[in-house]
mmCIF file of C-alpha atoms in Angstrom:
data_model
loop_
_atom_site.group_PDB
_atom_site.id
_atom_site.type_symbol
_atom_site.label_atom_id
_atom_site.label_comp_id
_atom_site.label_asym_id
_atom_site.label_seq_id
_atom_site.Cartn_x
_atom_site.Cartn_y
_atom_site.Cartn_z
ATOM 1 C CA MET A 145 18.500 59.724 46.062
ATOM 2 C CA ASN A 146 20.242 56.432 45.314
ATOM 3 C CA PRO A 147 18.628 55.026 42.222
ATOM 4 C CA GLU A 148 18.725 51.504 43.815
ATOM 5 C CA LEU A 149 16.395 52.627 46.452
ATOM 6 C CA ILE A 150 13.962 54.144 44.199
ATOM 7 C CA GLU A 151 14.042 50.901 42.267
ATOM 8 C CA GLN A 152 12.930 49.051 45.417
ATOM 9 C CA LEU A 153 9.778 51.074 45.089
ATOM 10 C CA GLY A 154 9.232 49.941 41.394
ATOM 11 C CA SER A 155 5.703 48.989 41.045
ATOM 12 C CA GLN A 156 4.379 51.576 43.174
ATOM 13 C CA LEU A 157 6.007 54.250 40.640
ATOM 14 C CA GLY A 158 4.018 55.479 37.564
ATOM 15 C CA ALA A 159 5.968 56.409 34.162
ATOM 16 C CA ASN A 160 6.425 59.776 35.606
ATOM 17 C CA GLY A 161 8.708 58.229 38.513
ATOM 18 C CA LEU A 162 6.236 59.189 41.202
ATOM 19 C CA PRO A 163 3.442 57.039 43.212
ATOM 20 C CA TYR A 164 0.731 59.467 41.659
ATOM 21 C CA THR A 165 0.012 60.447 38.005
ATOM 22 C CA ILE A 166 0.243 64.166 38.228
ATOM 23 C CA PRO A 167 3.150 66.074 40.192
ATOM 24 C CA ILE A 168 1.901 67.983 42.905
ATOM 25 C CA HIS A 169 4.783 70.362 43.351
ATOM 26 C CA PRO A 170 4.450 72.213 39.858
ATOM 27 C CA ASN A 171 0.742 72.767 40.679
ATOM 28 C CA LEU A 172 1.192 74.158 43.879
ATOM 29 C CA VAL A 173 4.024 76.178 42.761
ATOM 30 C CA HIS A 174 1.827 78.290 40.408
ATOM 31 C CA LEU A 175 -0.630 78.653 43.218
ATOM 32 C CA THR A 176 1.958 80.266 45.197
ATOM 33 C CA LEU A 177 2.952 82.600 42.569
ATOM 34 C CA GLY A 178 -0.518 83.570 41.690
ATOM 35 C CA LEU A 179 -1.354 84.372 45.187
ATOM 36 C CA PHE A 180 1.974 86.416 45.885
ATOM 37 C CA ILE A 181 1.661 88.377 42.825
ATOM 38 C CA ILE A 182 -2.125 89.182 43.084
ATOM 39 C CA ALA A 183 -1.126 90.325 46.671
ATOM 40 C CA ILE A 184 1.709 92.754 45.596
ATOM 41 C CA ALA A 185 -0.323 93.950 42.680
ATOM 42 C CA PHE A 186 -3.532 94.876 44.511
ATOM 43 C CA ASP A 187 -1.380 96.623 47.279
ATOM 44 C CA ILE A 188 0.079 98.638 44.584
ATOM 45 C CA ALA A 189 -3.179 99.121 43.142
ATOM 46 C CA GLY A 190 -4.235 100.270 46.663
ATOM 47 C CA ALA A 191 -1.199 102.514 46.930
ATOM 48 C CA LEU A 192 -1.742 104.038 43.384
ATOM 49 C CA PHE A 193 -5.489 104.579 44.227
ATOM 50 C CA PRO A 194 -5.425 108.472 44.027
ATOM 51 C CA LEU A 195 -4.195 108.299 40.393
ATOM 52 C CA GLU A 196 -6.850 105.354 39.449
ATOM 53 C CA LYS A 197 -9.851 107.088 41.269
ATOM 54 C CA SER A 198 -10.814 109.200 37.942
ATOM 55 C CA ILE A 199 -10.221 106.173 35.814
ATOM 56 C CA LEU A 200 -12.625 103.763 37.998
ATOM 57 C CA LYS A 201 -15.228 106.571 38.358
ATOM 58 C CA PHE A 202 -15.089 106.923 34.625
ATOM 59 C CA LEU A 203 -15.715 103.286 34.320
ATOM 60 C CA SER A 204 -18.400 103.426 36.572
ATOM 61 C CA LEU A 205 -16.536 100.901 39.159
ATOM 62 C CA THR A 206 -17.353 101.504 42.694
ATOM 63 C CA VAL A 207 -14.529 100.551 44.357
ATOM 64 C CA ILE A 208 -13.115 101.921 47.808
ATOM 65 C CA ARG A 209 -9.413 102.014 48.596
ATOM 66 C CA SER A 210 -9.483 99.557 51.517
ATOM 67 C CA ASN A 211 -10.943 96.777 49.129
ATOM 68 C CA PHE A 212 -7.623 96.269 47.404
ATOM 69 C CA PHE A 213 -5.632 96.166 50.430
ATOM 70 C CA ASP A 214 -8.174 93.362 51.546
ATOM 71 C CA VAL A 215 -7.442 91.664 48.687
ATOM 72 C CA GLY A 216 -3.508 92.032 48.947
ATOM 73 C CA TRP A 217 -3.859 90.926 52.884
ATOM 74 C CA TYR A 218 -5.636 87.671 52.315
ATOM 75 C CA ASN A 219 -3.738 86.819 49.178
ATOM 76 C CA MET A 220 -0.640 87.337 50.932
ATOM 77 C CA LEU A 221 -1.616 85.149 53.659
ATOM 78 C CA ALA A 222 -2.766 82.522 51.718
ATOM 79 C CA ALA A 223 0.443 82.469 49.782
ATOM 80 C CA ALA A 224 2.511 82.075 53.178
ATOM 81 C CA ILE A 225 0.075 79.111 54.103
ATOM 82 C CA ILE A 226 0.061 77.226 50.755
ATOM 83 C CA THR A 227 3.964 77.582 50.341
ATOM 84 C CA PHE A 228 4.534 75.310 53.285
ATOM 85 C CA PHE A 229 3.165 72.343 51.381
ATOM 86 C CA THR A 230 4.498 73.722 47.883
ATOM 87 C CA VAL A 231 7.979 73.179 49.368
ATOM 88 C CA ALA A 232 7.391 69.957 51.237
ATOM 89 C CA ALA A 233 5.873 68.488 47.867
ATOM 90 C CA GLY A 234 9.193 69.793 46.076
ATOM 91 C CA PHE A 235 11.412 67.931 48.806
ATOM 92 C CA TYR A 236 9.319 64.948 48.263
ATOM 93 C CA GLU A 237 9.179 64.704 44.377
ATOM 94 C CA MET A 238 12.761 65.887 44.335
ATOM 95 C CA LEU A 239 13.950 62.407 46.753
ATOM 96 C CA LEU A 240 12.310 60.516 44.246
ATOM 97 C CA ALA A 241 13.886 62.044 40.959
ATOM 98 C CA THR A 242 16.311 60.113 39.048
ATOM 99 C CA PRO A 243 17.719 62.756 36.523
ATOM 100 C CA PRO A 244 20.438 61.940 34.083
ATOM 101 C CA ALA A 245 23.894 62.632 35.081
ATOM 102 C CA ASP A 246 25.492 63.671 31.801
ATOM 103 C CA VAL A 247 23.042 66.360 30.796
ATOM 104 C CA LYS A 248 23.824 70.121 31.625
ATOM 105 C CA SER A 249 21.119 72.947 31.646
ATOM 106 C CA ALA A 250 21.260 76.192 29.823
ATOM 107 C CA TRP A 251 22.827 77.844 32.623
ATOM 108 C CA GLY A 252 25.834 75.146 32.808
ATOM 109 C CA LEU A 253 24.570 73.228 35.622
ATOM 110 C CA GLY A 254 24.334 69.606 35.961
ATOM 111 C CA ALA A 255 20.804 67.754 37.548
ATOM 112 C CA MET A 256 22.171 67.641 41.230
ATOM 113 C CA GLU A 257 23.625 71.264 40.985
ATOM 114 C CA THR A 258 20.292 72.272 39.737
ATOM 115 C CA MET A 259 18.088 70.295 42.276
ATOM 116 C CA LEU A 260 20.323 71.610 45.380
ATOM 117 C CA TRP A 261 19.959 75.224 44.193
ATOM 118 C CA HIS A 262 16.155 75.048 43.783
ATOM 119 C CA GLY A 263 15.806 73.243 47.058
ATOM 120 C CA VAL A 264 17.711 75.912 48.818
ATOM 121 C CA GLY A 265 16.003 78.595 46.854
ATOM 122 C CA GLY A 266 12.700 77.017 47.881
ATOM 123 C CA VAL A 267 13.264 77.144 51.554
ATOM 124 C CA LEU A 268 14.584 80.709 51.309
ATOM 125 C CA LEU A 269 11.379 82.003 49.281
ATOM 126 C CA LEU A 270 9.244 80.418 51.705
ATOM 127 C CA ALA A 271 11.087 82.335 54.803
ATOM 128 C CA MET A 272 10.503 85.305 52.401
ATOM 129 C CA ILE A 273 7.147 84.980 51.819
ATOM 130 C CA VAL A 274 6.450 84.232 55.611
ATOM 131 C CA GLY A 275 8.496 87.256 56.405
ATOM 132 C CA MET A 276 6.491 89.588 54.018
ATOM 133 C CA THR A 277 3.144 88.403 55.396
ATOM 134 C CA VAL A 278 4.246 88.852 59.016
ATOM 135 C CA TRP A 279 5.454 92.457 57.821
ATOM 136 C CA ARG A 280 2.214 92.882 55.883
ATOM 137 C CA GLY A 281 0.206 91.987 59.313
ATOM 138 C CA PHE A 282 2.009 94.578 61.175
ATOM 139 C CA GLN A 283 1.215 97.002 58.769
ATOM 140 C CA ARG A 284 -2.637 96.201 58.585
ATOM 141 C CA PHE A 285 -3.247 95.742 62.127
ATOM 142 C CA LEU A 286 -0.755 97.818 64.029
ATOM 143 C CA TRP A 287 1.461 100.185 62.131
ATOM 144 C CA ARG A 288 -0.921 101.640 59.435
ATOM 145 C CA ASN A 289 -4.458 100.760 60.231
ATOM 146 C CA ASP A 290 -5.516 104.069 60.897
ATOM 147 C CA MET A 291 -4.035 105.265 57.261
ATOM 148 C CA GLY A 292 -5.204 105.302 53.812
ATOM 149 C CA ARG A 293 -2.395 103.857 52.348
ATOM 150 C CA GLN A 294 -2.009 100.797 54.383
ATOM 151 C CA VAL A 295 1.331 99.446 53.247
ATOM 152 C CA GLN A 296 5.021 100.879 53.063
ATOM 153 C CA TRP A 297 6.822 101.830 49.841
ATOM 154 C CA SER A 298 9.652 99.647 50.955
ATOM 155 C CA TYR A 299 7.290 96.734 51.523
ATOM 156 C CA LEU A 300 6.018 96.915 47.490
ATOM 157 C CA LEU A 301 9.844 97.117 46.518
ATOM 158 C CA VAL A 302 10.872 94.237 48.385
ATOM 159 C CA GLY A 303 7.874 92.401 46.684
ATOM 160 C CA LEU A 304 8.831 93.464 43.347
ATOM 161 C CA VAL A 305 12.553 91.991 44.104
ATOM 162 C CA ILE A 306 10.847 88.757 45.094
ATOM 163 C CA PHE A 307 9.278 88.820 41.785
ATOM 164 C CA PHE A 308 12.578 88.701 40.125
ATOM 165 C CA LEU A 309 13.763 85.920 42.577
ATOM 166 C CA MET A 310 10.861 83.922 42.003
ATOM 167 C CA PHE A 311 11.638 84.349 37.913
ATOM 168 C CA LEU A 312 15.010 82.941 38.720
ATOM 169 C CA HIS A 313 14.015 80.224 40.921
ATOM 170 C CA GLY A 314 11.215 78.854 38.644
ATOM 171 C CA THR A 315 13.690 78.947 35.707
ATOM 172 C CA LEU A 316 15.842 76.450 37.627
ATOM 173 C CA GLY A 317 12.650 74.404 38.023
ATOM 174 C CA ALA A 318 12.045 74.490 34.321
ATOM 175 C CA HIS A 319 15.185 73.166 33.815
ATOM 176 C CA LEU A 320 14.527 70.377 36.009
ATOM 177 C CA ALA A 321 11.347 69.466 34.369
ATOM 178 C CA GLY A 322 12.310 70.414 30.620
ATOM 179 C CA GLU A 323 16.303 69.581 30.267
ATOM 180 C CA PHE A 324 16.490 66.907 32.788
ATOM 181 C CA GLY A 325 12.983 65.326 32.644
ATOM 182 C CA VAL A 326 12.443 65.461 36.452
ATOM 183 C CA HIS A 327 9.064 63.627 36.795
ATOM 184 C CA ASN A 328 8.064 64.576 33.049
ATOM 185 C CA THR A 329 6.119 61.284 31.670
ATOM 186 C CA ALA A 330 7.066 61.686 28.005
ATOM 187 C CA ASP A 331 10.784 62.117 28.643
ATOM 188 C CA ARG A 332 10.875 58.959 30.931
ATOM 189 C CA LEU A 333 8.977 56.954 28.744
ATOM 190 C CA LEU A 334 11.422 58.071 25.684
ATOM 191 C CA ARG A 335 14.504 57.656 27.493
ATOM 192 C CA ALA A 336 13.360 54.152 28.223
ATOM 193 C CA GLY A 337 12.914 53.461 24.482
ATOM 194 C CA GLU A 338 9.060 53.485 24.909
ATOM 195 C CA ASN A 339 6.424 55.251 22.861
ATOM 196 C CA PRO A 340 4.531 57.659 24.742
ATOM 197 C CA ASN A 341 1.795 57.862 22.347
ATOM 198 C CA VAL A 342 1.229 54.128 22.795
ATOM 199 C CA ILE A 343 1.916 54.184 26.231
ATOM 200 C CA LEU A 344 -0.134 57.003 27.606
ATOM 201 C CA SER A 345 -3.184 56.168 25.075
ATOM 202 C CA LYS A 346 -3.911 53.058 27.051
#
């Protein structure tokens, strides 16, 4: 966004360049990641249940196979819902970002390129997570509701591919915060010539 327009907000923005103390997007990102990873991990555990059965019995854990699939389904559903808020918060905070134009990331991208790729990637990941949730719902309630293994192997494989895409996408986000200082309070204070230890201790 045009820095002059952001400057008009002046007094409303804190040291991190946002109208609130803690950025919302990074926290929701980790919630999305956690929910999605748990969903796929528990579905994998459910799919491999026959191999784990003896270990669980040895550990005296009374677990039934459907429990794993319940955790997988509800976490995937929650991930799809939360990701709408994650992406919305990300775009709002990106509009208020004023990264330095003369810095390149470790991948050789400028701030604007990194933000664009991160924004587009966020929307694509949202679509993938919603798609996975719909696919998971069909498996749970229609296609495989009377089968022991509630998920298809192809579903689990796609989930693992999305893990890798999340890693790439998350690295772009880390570049924005770490290398460009987007909404990073200490970085912004240092660039303004202030001492973060003094300002933040007040």
